[in-house]
CSV table of C-alpha atoms and ligand atoms in Angstrom, one decimal:
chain,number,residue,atom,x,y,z
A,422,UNK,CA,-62.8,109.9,-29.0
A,423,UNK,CA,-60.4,109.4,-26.2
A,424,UNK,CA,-59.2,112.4,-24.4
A,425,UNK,CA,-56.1,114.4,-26.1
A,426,UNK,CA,-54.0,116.5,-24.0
A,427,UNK,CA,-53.6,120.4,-25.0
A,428,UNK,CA,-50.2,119.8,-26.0
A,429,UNK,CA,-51.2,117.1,-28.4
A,430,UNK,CA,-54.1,119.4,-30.2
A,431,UNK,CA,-52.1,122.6,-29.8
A,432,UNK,CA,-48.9,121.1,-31.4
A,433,UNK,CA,-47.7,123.6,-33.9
A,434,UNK,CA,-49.2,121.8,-37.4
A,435,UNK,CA,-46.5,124.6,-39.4
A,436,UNK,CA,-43.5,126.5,-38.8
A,437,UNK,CA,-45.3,129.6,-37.8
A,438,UNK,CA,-46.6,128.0,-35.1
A,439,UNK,CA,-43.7,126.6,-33.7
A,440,UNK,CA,-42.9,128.7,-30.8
A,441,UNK,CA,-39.6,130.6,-29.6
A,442,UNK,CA,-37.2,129.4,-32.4
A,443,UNK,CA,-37.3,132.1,-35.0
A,444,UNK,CA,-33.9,130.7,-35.5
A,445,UNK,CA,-34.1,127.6,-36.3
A,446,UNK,CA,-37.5,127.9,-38.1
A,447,UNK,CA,-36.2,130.4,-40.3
A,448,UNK,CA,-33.1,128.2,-41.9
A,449,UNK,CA,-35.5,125.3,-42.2
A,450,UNK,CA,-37.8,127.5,-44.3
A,451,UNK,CA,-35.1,128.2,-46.2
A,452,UNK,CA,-33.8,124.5,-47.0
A,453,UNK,CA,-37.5,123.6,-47.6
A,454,UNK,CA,-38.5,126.8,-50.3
A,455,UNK,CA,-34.7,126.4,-51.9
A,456,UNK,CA,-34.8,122.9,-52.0
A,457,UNK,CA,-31.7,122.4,-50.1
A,458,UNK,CA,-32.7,120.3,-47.3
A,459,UNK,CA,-30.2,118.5,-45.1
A,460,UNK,CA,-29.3,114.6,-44.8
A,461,UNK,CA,-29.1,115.0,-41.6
A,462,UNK,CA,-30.3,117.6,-38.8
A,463,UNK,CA,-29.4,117.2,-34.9
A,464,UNK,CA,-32.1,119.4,-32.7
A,465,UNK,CA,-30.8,119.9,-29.3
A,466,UNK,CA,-32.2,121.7,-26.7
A,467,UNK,CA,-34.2,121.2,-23.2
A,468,UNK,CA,-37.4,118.9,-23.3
A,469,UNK,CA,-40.4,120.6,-24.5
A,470,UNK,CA,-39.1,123.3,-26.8
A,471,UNK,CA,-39.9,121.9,-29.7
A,472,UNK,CA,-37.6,119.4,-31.2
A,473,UNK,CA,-39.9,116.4,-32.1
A,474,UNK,CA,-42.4,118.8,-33.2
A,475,UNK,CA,-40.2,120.9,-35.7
A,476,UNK,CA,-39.2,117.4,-37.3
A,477,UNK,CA,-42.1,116.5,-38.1
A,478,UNK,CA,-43.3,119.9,-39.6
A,479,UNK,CA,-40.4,119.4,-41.6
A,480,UNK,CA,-41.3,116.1,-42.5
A,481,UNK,CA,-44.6,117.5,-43.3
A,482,UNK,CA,-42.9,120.5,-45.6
A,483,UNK,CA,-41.1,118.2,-47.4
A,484,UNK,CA,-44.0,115.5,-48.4
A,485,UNK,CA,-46.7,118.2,-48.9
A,486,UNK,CA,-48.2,118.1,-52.2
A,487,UNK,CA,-49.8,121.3,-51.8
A,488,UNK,CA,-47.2,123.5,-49.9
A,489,UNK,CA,-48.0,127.4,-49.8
A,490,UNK,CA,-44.0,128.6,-49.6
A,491,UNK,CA,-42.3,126.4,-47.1
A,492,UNK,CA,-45.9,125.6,-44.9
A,493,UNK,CA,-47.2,122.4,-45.4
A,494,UNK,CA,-50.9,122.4,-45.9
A,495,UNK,CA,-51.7,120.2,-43.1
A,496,UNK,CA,-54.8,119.0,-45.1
A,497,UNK,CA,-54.0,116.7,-47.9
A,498,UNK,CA,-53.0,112.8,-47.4
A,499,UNK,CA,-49.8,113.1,-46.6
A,500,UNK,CA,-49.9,115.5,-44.1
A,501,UNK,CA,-52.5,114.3,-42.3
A,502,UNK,CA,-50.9,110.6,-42.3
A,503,UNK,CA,-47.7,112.6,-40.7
A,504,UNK,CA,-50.2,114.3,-38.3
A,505,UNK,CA,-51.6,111.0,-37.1
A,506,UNK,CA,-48.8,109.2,-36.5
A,507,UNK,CA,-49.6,106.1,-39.6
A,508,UNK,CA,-47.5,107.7,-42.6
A,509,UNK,CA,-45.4,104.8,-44.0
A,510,UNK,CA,-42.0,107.1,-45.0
A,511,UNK,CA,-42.0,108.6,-41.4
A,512,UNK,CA,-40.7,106.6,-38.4
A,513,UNK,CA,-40.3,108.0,-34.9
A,514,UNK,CA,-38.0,106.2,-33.0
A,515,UNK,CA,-37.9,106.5,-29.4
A,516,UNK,CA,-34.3,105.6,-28.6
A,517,UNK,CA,-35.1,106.3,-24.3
A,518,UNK,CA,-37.6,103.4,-24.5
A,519,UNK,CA,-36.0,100.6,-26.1
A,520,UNK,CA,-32.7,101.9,-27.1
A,521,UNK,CA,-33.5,101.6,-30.7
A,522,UNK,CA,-31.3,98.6,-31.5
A,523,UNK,CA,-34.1,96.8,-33.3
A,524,UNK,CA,-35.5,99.8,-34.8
A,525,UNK,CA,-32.1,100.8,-36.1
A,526,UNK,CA,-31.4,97.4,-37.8
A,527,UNK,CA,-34.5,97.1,-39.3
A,528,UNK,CA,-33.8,100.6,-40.4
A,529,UNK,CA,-30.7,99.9,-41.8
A,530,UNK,CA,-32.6,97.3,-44.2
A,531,UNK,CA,-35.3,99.5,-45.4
A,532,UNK,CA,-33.3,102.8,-45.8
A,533,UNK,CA,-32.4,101.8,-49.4
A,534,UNK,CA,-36.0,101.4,-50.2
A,535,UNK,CA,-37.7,104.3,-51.5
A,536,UNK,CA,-40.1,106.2,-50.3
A,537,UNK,CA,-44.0,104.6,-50.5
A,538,UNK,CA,-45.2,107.8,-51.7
A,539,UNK,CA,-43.1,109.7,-53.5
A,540,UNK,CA,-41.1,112.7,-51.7
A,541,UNK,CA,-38.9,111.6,-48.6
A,542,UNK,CA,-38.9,109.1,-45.9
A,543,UNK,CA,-38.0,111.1,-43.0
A,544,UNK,CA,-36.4,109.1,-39.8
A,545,UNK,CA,-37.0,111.1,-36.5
A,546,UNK,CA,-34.9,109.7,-33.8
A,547,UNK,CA,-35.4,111.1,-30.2
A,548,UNK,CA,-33.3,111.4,-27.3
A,549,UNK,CA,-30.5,109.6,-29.6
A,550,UNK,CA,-28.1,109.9,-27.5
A,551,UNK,CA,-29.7,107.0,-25.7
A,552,UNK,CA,-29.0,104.7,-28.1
A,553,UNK,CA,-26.8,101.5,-27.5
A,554,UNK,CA,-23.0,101.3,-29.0
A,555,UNK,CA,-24.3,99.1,-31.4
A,556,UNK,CA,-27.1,101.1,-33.1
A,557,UNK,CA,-25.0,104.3,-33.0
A,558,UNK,CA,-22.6,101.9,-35.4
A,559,UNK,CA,-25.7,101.5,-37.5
A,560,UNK,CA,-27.3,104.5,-37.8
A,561,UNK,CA,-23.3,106.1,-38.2
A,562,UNK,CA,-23.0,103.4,-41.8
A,563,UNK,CA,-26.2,104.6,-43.0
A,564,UNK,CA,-25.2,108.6,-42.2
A,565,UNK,CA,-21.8,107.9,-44.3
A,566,UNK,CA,-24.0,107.0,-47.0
A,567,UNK,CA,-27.4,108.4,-47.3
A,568,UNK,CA,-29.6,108.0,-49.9
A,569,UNK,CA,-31.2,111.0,-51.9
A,570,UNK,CA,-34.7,110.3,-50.5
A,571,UNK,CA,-33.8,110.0,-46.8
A,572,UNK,CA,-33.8,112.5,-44.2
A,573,UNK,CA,-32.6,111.6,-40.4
A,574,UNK,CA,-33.5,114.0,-38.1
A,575,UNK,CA,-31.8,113.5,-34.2
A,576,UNK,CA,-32.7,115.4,-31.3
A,577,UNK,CA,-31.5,115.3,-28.0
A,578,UNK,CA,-31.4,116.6,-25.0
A,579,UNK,CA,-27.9,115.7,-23.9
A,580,UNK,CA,-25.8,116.2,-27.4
A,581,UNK,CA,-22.4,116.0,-25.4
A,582,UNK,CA,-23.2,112.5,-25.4
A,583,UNK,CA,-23.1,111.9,-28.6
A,584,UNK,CA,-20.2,110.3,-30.7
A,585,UNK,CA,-18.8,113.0,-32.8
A,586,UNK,CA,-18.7,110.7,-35.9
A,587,UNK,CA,-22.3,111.5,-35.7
A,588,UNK,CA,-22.5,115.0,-34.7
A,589,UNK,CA,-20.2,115.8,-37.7
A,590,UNK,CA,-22.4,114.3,-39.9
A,591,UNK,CA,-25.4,116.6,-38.9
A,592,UNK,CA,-26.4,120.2,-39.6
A,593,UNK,CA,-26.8,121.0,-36.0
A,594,UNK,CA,-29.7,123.5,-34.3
A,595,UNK,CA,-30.0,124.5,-30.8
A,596,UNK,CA,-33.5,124.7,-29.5
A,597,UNK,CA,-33.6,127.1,-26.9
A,598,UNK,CA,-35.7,127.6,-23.2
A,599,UNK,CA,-38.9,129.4,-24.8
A,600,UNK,CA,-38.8,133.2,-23.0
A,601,UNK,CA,-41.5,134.0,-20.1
A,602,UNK,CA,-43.3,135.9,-22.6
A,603,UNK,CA,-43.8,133.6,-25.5
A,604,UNK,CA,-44.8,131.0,-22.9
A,605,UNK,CA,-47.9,133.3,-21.7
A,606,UNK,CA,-48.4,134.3,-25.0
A,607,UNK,CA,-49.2,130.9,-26.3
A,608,UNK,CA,-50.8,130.0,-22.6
A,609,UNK,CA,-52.9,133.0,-23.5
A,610,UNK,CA,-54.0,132.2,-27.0
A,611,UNK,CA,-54.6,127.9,-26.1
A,612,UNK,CA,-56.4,129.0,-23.2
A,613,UNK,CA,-58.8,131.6,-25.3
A,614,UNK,CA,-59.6,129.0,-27.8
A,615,UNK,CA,-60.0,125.9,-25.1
A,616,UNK,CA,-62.7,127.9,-23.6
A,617,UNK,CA,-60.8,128.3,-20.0
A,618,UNK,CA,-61.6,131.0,-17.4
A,619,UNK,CA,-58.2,131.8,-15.9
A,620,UNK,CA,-57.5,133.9,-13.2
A,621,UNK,CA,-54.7,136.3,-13.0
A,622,UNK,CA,-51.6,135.6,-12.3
A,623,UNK,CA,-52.2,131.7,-13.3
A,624,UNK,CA,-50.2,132.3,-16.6
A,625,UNK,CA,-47.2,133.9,-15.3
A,626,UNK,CA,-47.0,131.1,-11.9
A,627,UNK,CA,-46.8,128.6,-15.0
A,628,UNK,CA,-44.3,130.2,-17.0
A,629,UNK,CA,-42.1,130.1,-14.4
A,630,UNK,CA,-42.4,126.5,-13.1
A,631,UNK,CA,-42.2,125.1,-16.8
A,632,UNK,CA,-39.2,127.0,-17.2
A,633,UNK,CA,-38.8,126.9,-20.4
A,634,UNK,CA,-40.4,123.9,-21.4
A,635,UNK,CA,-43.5,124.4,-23.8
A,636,UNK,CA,-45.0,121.3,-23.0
A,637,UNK,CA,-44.7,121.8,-19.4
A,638,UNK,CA,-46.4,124.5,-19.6
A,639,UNK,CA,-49.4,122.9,-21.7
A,640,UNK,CA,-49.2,120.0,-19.3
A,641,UNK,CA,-49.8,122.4,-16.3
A,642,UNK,CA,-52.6,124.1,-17.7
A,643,UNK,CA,-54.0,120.4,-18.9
A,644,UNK,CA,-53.9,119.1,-15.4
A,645,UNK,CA,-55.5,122.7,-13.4
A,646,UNK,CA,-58.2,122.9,-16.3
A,647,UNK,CA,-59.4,119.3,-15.4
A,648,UNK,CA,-59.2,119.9,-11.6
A,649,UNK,CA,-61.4,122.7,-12.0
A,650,UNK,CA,-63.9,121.9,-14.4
A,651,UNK,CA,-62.4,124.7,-17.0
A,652,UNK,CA,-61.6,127.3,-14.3
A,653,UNK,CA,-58.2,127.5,-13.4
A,654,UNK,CA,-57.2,129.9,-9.7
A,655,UNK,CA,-54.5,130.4,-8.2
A,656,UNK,CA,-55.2,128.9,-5.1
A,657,UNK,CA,-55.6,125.5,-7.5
A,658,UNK,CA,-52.8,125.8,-9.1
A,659,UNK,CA,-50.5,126.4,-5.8
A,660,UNK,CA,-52.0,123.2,-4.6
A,661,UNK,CA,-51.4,121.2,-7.9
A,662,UNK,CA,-47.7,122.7,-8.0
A,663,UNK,CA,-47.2,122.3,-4.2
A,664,UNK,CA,-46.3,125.9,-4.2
A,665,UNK,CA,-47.3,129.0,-2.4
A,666,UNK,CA,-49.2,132.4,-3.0
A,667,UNK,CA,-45.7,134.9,-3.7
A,668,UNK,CA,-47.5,136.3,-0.7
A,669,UNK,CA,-46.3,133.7,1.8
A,670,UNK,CA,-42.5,134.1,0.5
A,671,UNK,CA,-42.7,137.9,0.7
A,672,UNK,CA,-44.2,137.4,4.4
A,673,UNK,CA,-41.4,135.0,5.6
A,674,UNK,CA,-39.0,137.8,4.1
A,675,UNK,CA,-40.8,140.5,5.7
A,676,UNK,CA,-40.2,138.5,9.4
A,677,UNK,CA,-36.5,138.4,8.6
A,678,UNK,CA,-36.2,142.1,7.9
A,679,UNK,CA,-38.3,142.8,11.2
A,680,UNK,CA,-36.4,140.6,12.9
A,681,UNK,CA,-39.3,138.5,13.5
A,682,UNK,CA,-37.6,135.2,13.7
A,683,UNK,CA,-40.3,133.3,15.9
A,684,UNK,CA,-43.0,134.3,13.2
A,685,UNK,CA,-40.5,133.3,10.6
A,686,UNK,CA,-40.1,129.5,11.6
A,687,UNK,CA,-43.7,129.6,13.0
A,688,UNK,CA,-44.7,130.6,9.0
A,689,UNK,CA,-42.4,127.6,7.8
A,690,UNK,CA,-43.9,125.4,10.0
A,691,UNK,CA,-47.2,126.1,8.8
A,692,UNK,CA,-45.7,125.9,5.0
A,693,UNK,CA,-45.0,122.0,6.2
A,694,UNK,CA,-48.2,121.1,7.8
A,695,UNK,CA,-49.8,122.2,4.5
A,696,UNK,CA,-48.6,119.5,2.7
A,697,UNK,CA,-46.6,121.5,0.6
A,698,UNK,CA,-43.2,119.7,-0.4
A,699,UNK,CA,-40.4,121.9,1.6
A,700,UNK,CA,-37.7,121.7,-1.2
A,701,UNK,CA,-40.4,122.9,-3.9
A,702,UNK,CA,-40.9,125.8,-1.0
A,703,UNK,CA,-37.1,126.6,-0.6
A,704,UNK,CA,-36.3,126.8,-4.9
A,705,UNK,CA,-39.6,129.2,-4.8
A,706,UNK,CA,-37.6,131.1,-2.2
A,707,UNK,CA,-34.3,131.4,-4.0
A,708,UNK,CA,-36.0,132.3,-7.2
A,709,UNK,CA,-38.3,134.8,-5.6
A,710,UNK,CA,-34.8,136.3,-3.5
A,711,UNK,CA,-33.2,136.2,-7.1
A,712,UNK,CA,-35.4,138.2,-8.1
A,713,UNK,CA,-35.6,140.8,-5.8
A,714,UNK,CA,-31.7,141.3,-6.4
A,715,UNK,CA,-32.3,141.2,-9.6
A,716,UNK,CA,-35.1,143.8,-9.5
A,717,UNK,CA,-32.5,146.0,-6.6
A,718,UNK,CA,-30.1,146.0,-9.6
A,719,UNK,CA,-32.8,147.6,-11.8
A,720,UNK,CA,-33.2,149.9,-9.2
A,721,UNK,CA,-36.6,148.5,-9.3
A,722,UNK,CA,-38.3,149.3,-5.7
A,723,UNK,CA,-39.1,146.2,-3.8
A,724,UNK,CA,-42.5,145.8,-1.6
A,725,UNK,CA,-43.4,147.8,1.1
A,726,UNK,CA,-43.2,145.1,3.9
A,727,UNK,CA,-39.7,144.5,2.4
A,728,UNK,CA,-38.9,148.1,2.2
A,729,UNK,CA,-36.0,147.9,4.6
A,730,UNK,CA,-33.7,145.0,2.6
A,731,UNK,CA,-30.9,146.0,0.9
A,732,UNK,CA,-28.8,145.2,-1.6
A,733,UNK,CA,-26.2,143.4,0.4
A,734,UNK,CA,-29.0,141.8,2.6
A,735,UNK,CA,-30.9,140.4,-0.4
A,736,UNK,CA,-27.1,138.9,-1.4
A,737,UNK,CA,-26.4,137.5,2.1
A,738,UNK,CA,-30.3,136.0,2.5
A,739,UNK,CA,-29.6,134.6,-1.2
A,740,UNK,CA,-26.6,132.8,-0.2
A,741,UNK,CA,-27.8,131.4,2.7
A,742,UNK,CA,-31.1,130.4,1.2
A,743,UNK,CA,-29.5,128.9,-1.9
A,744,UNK,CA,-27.0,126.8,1.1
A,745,UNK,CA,-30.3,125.6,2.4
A,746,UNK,CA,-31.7,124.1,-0.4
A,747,UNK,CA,-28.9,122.3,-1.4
A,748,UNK,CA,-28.3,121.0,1.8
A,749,UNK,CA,-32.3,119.9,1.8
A,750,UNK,CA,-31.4,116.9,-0.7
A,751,UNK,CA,-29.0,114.9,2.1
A,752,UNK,CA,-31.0,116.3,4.6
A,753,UNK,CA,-33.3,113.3,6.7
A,754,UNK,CA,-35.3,116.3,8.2
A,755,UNK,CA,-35.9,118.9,5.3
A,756,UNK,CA,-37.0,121.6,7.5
A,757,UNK,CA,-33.6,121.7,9.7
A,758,UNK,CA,-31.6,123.2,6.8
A,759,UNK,CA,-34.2,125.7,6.1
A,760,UNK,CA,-35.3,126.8,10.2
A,761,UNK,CA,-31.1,127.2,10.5
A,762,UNK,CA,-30.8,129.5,7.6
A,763,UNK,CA,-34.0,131.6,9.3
A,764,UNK,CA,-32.2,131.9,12.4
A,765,UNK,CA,-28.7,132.7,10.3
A,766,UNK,CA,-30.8,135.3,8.7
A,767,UNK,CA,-32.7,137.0,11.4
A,768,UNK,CA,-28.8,137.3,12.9
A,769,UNK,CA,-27.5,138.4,10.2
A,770,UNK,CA,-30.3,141.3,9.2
A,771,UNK,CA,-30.6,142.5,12.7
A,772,UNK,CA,-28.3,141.8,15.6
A,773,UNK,CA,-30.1,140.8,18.8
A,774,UNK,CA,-30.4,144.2,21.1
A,775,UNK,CA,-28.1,142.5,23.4
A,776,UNK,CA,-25.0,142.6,20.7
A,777,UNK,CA,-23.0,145.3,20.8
A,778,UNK,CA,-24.3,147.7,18.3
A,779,UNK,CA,-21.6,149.8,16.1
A,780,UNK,CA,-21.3,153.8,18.0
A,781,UNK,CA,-22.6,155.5,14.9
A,782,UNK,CA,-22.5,158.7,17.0
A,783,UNK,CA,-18.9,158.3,18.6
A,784,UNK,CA,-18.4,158.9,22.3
A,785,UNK,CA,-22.3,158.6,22.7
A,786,UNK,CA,-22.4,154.7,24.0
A,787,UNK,CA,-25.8,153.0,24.6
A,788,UNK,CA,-26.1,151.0,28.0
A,789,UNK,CA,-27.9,147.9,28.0
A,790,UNK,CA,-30.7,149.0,30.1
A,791,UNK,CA,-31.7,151.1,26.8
A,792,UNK,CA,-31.0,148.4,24.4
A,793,UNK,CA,-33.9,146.5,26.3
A,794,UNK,CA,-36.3,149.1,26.4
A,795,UNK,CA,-35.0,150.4,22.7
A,796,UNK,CA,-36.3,146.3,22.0
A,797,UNK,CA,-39.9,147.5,23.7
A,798,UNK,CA,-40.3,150.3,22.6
A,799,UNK,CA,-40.3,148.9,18.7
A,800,UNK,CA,-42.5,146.2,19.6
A,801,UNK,CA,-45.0,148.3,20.8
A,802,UNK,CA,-44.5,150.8,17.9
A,803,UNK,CA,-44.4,147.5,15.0
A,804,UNK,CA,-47.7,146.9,16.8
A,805,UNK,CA,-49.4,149.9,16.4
A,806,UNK,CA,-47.8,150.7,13.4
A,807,UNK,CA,-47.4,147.4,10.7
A,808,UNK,CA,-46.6,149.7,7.8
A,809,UNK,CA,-43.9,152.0,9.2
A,810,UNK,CA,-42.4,148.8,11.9
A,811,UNK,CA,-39.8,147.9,9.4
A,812,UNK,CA,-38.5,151.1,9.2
A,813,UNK,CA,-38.4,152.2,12.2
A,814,UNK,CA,-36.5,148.7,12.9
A,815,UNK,CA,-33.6,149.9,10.3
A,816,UNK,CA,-32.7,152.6,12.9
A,817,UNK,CA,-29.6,152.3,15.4
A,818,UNK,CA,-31.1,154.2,18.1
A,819,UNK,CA,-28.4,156.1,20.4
A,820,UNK,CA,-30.1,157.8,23.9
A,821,UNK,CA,-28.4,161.2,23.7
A,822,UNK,CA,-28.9,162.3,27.1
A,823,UNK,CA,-32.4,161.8,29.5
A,824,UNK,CA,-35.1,163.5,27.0
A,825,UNK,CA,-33.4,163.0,23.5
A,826,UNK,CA,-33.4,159.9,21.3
A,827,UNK,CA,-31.3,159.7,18.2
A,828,UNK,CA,-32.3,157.2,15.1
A,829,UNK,CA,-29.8,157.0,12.5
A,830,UNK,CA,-30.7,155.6,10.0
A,831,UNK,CA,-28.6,154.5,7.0
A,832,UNK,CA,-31.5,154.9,3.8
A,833,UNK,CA,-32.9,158.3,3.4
A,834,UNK,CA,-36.3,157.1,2.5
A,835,UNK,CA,-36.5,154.7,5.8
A,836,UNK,CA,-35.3,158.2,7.9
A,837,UNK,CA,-38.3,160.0,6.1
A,838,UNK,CA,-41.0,157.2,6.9
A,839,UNK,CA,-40.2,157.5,10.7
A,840,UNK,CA,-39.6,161.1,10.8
A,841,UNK,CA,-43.2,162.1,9.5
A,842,UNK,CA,-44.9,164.0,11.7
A,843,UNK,CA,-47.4,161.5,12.5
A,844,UNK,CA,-45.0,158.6,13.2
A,845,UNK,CA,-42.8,160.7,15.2
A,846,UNK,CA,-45.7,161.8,17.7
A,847,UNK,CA,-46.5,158.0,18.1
A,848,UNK,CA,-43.3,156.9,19.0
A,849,UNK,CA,-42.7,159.6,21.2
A,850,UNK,CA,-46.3,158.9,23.2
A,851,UNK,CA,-44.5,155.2,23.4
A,852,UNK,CA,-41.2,156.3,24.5
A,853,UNK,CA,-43.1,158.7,27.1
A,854,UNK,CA,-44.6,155.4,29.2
A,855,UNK,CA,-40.6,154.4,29.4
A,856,UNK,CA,-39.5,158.3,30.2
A,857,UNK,CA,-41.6,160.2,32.1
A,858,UNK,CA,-39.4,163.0,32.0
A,859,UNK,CA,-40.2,162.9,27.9
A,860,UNK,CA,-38.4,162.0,25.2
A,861,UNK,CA,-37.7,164.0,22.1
A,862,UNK,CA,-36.8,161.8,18.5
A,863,UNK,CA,-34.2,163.1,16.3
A,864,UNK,CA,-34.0,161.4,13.1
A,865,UNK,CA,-30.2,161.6,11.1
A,866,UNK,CA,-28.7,159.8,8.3
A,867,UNK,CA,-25.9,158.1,9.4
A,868,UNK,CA,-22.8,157.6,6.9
A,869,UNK,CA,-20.4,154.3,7.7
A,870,UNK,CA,-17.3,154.4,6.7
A,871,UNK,CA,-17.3,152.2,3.3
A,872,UNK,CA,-20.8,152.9,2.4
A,873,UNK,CA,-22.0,155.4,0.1
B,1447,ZN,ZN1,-50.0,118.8,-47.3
């Protein structure tokens, strides 16, 4: 037996299992059970939702001579002819292969025929909005006029390309994206009765490439189940996707908000040499920015290494991000679009010590000469101290006087990291090698003017 794919054996056999559509399942119940099935259906939607496979389901529903309410019993001659692909009164036409003129005029001649066995002869017509001038003209004369025992079902990706002499003919559905959750759901279930060890995390990095796409999905999973004999990692499935571990985008974040921009291009650098395909690497990065905005807006709380972005940071690092990747696709060199918006970034997040910094204590101004060591000084202390670095690299540091150091910082819960007890001491025993004399740390919450 040759092999089939898990989207071939796991395509839904009945309405129930036709995943993410309750809507459109539900009113094709209905025609089925009441009897008042449509001429004519147009299923639109993204690829892999479920178009092809609803039709013939329905196809299915309406043949069955055994149906249990509108489910088709998937067992008797008909359905499994449907199933197999060698029932006479069903015909997929594949309009994106050949355009379907043939197909349509030799459609056009047997339409009037009926059906060999009884029931409907069901015409299922995909991507239809392929098809030439000519065969819409066809198909349109045989719409005008259908006969009782024929049922056209069109789906397409792209229905604004379709005439609307036909579209007005149809009983339209919209198939939409299938949700995260269903996704993993049904990832969950055909994974459980394949027999595949998955680790976690696998189902949710799918979801989210397939975007919506069932069959994506299923094809995925297909290709990281034969790579690894039936166990599917992460780490297999990064290199099959040419992504990366959400680790490696939250650590090239992490340098940005340290103002670690050498680390930053060094870590994109890396990202390249791994074979991993740069502008799979930058949509990864907008997504996973997205979604820390996304999750600031939920007043969700982000990572600790990312503690110190905000709002307006995770907006300006979106924007530039999302510049980069567009700019990737005329770019001969993708990594100049992305090392620029690093460097725009680290800018942009922290301004370089020798910038003027904004007198947050006015009348206190900072000389240069403590700028440099203030740039030491948080080395040392990001060194000692990876957890609380970021933090302590949020604060605008204003020397008040020869033994006093003012941080003000502009988050409460960044003023409370530094200013624990044990943080403080270690700074200070840093600041001490710098000022003999001693230096005591005062830790205030600044207020600019336009900010909460
Ligand atoms: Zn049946």
């Amino acid at each position: 037996m040759p092999y089939q794919t898990l989207y071939r054996i796991w395509r839904p056999r009945r309405f129930a299992e036709i995943v993410g559509q309750g809507h459109v399942v539900r009113t094709l119940q209905n025609a089925v059970t009441t009897g008042r099935v449509a001429h004519a259906y147009l299923f639109c939607g993204p690829r892999g939702t479920g178009k092809t496979s609803a039709a013939k389901v329905l196809a299915k529903a309406v043949n069955c001579t055994n149906r249990a309410g509108a489910e088709p019993c998937d067992t008797c001659s008909s359905c499994v002819a449907i199933a197999a692909g060698t029932a006479l009164d069903v015909l997929e036409i594949d309009a994106a292969s050949n355009r379907g003129v043939d197909e349509v005029r030799e459609l056009r001649e047997k339409v009037k025929f009926r059906p060999a066995t009884g029931g409907f002869k069901v015409y299922i017509v995909d991507e239809v909005h392929m098809l030439t001038n000519e065969a819409f003209n066809a198909l349109l004369k045989t719409l005008e006029e259908p006969p009782e025992h024929v049922i056209f079902v069109l789906a397409t990706t792209e229905p604004h390309k379709l005439p609307l002499t036909i579209v007005s003919r149809c009983q339209r559905f919209d198939f939409r994206r299938i949700g995260k959750p269903e996704l993993v759901a049904r990832l969950e279930e055909v994974s459980a009765r394949a027999g595949l060890l998955v680790e976690p995390g696998v189902f949710d990095l799918i979801a989210r490439v397939a975007d919506g796409s069932l069959r994506d999905a299923l094809g995925i999973l297909d290709q990281a189940a034969a790579l690894g004999e039936n166990r599917i990692t992460l780490a297999d499935l990064h290199s099959l996707l040419g992504t990366v571990a959400g680790e490696v985008l939250e650590r090239l974040v992490g340098h940005l908000v340290s103002g670690e921009t050498g680390a930053a291009l060094l870590l994109l650098r890396e990202v390249e040499a791994g074979g991993k395909e740069l502008r799979i690497f930058a949509r990864e990065l907008t997504d996973y920015l997205r979604r820390l905005l996304m999750d600031a807006f939920n007043g969700d709380k982000p990572a600790a290494a990312l503690s110190g972005l905000r709002r307006d940071d995770l907006i300006e690092l979106l924007t530039l991000f999302a510049r980069a990747e567009q700019e990737m696709r005329l770019a001969t060199r993708q990594i100049i679009p992305l090392e620029l918006a690093v460097v725009t970034a680290a800018q942009k997040l922290r301004p370089a010590p020798e910038a003027p910094g904004k007198a947050v204590c006015p009348g206190r101004a900072k000389a240069p000469e403590a700028e440099r060591v203030w740039a030491s000084v948080l080395a040392e202390f990001r060194r000692q101290n990876p957890p609380v670095g970021p933090w302590l690299a949020r604060a605008e540091p204003v020397f008040d006087g020869p033994h006093k150091l003012v941080l003000a910082f502009r988050e409460e819960l960044a003023k409370e990291k530094v200013a624990a007890p044990e943080n403080k001491v270690m700074l200070e025993k840093i600041l001490n090698r710098y000022f003999p004399g001693g230096m005591r740390v005062v830790c205030v919450l600044s207020r600019e003017q336009g900010e909460p």
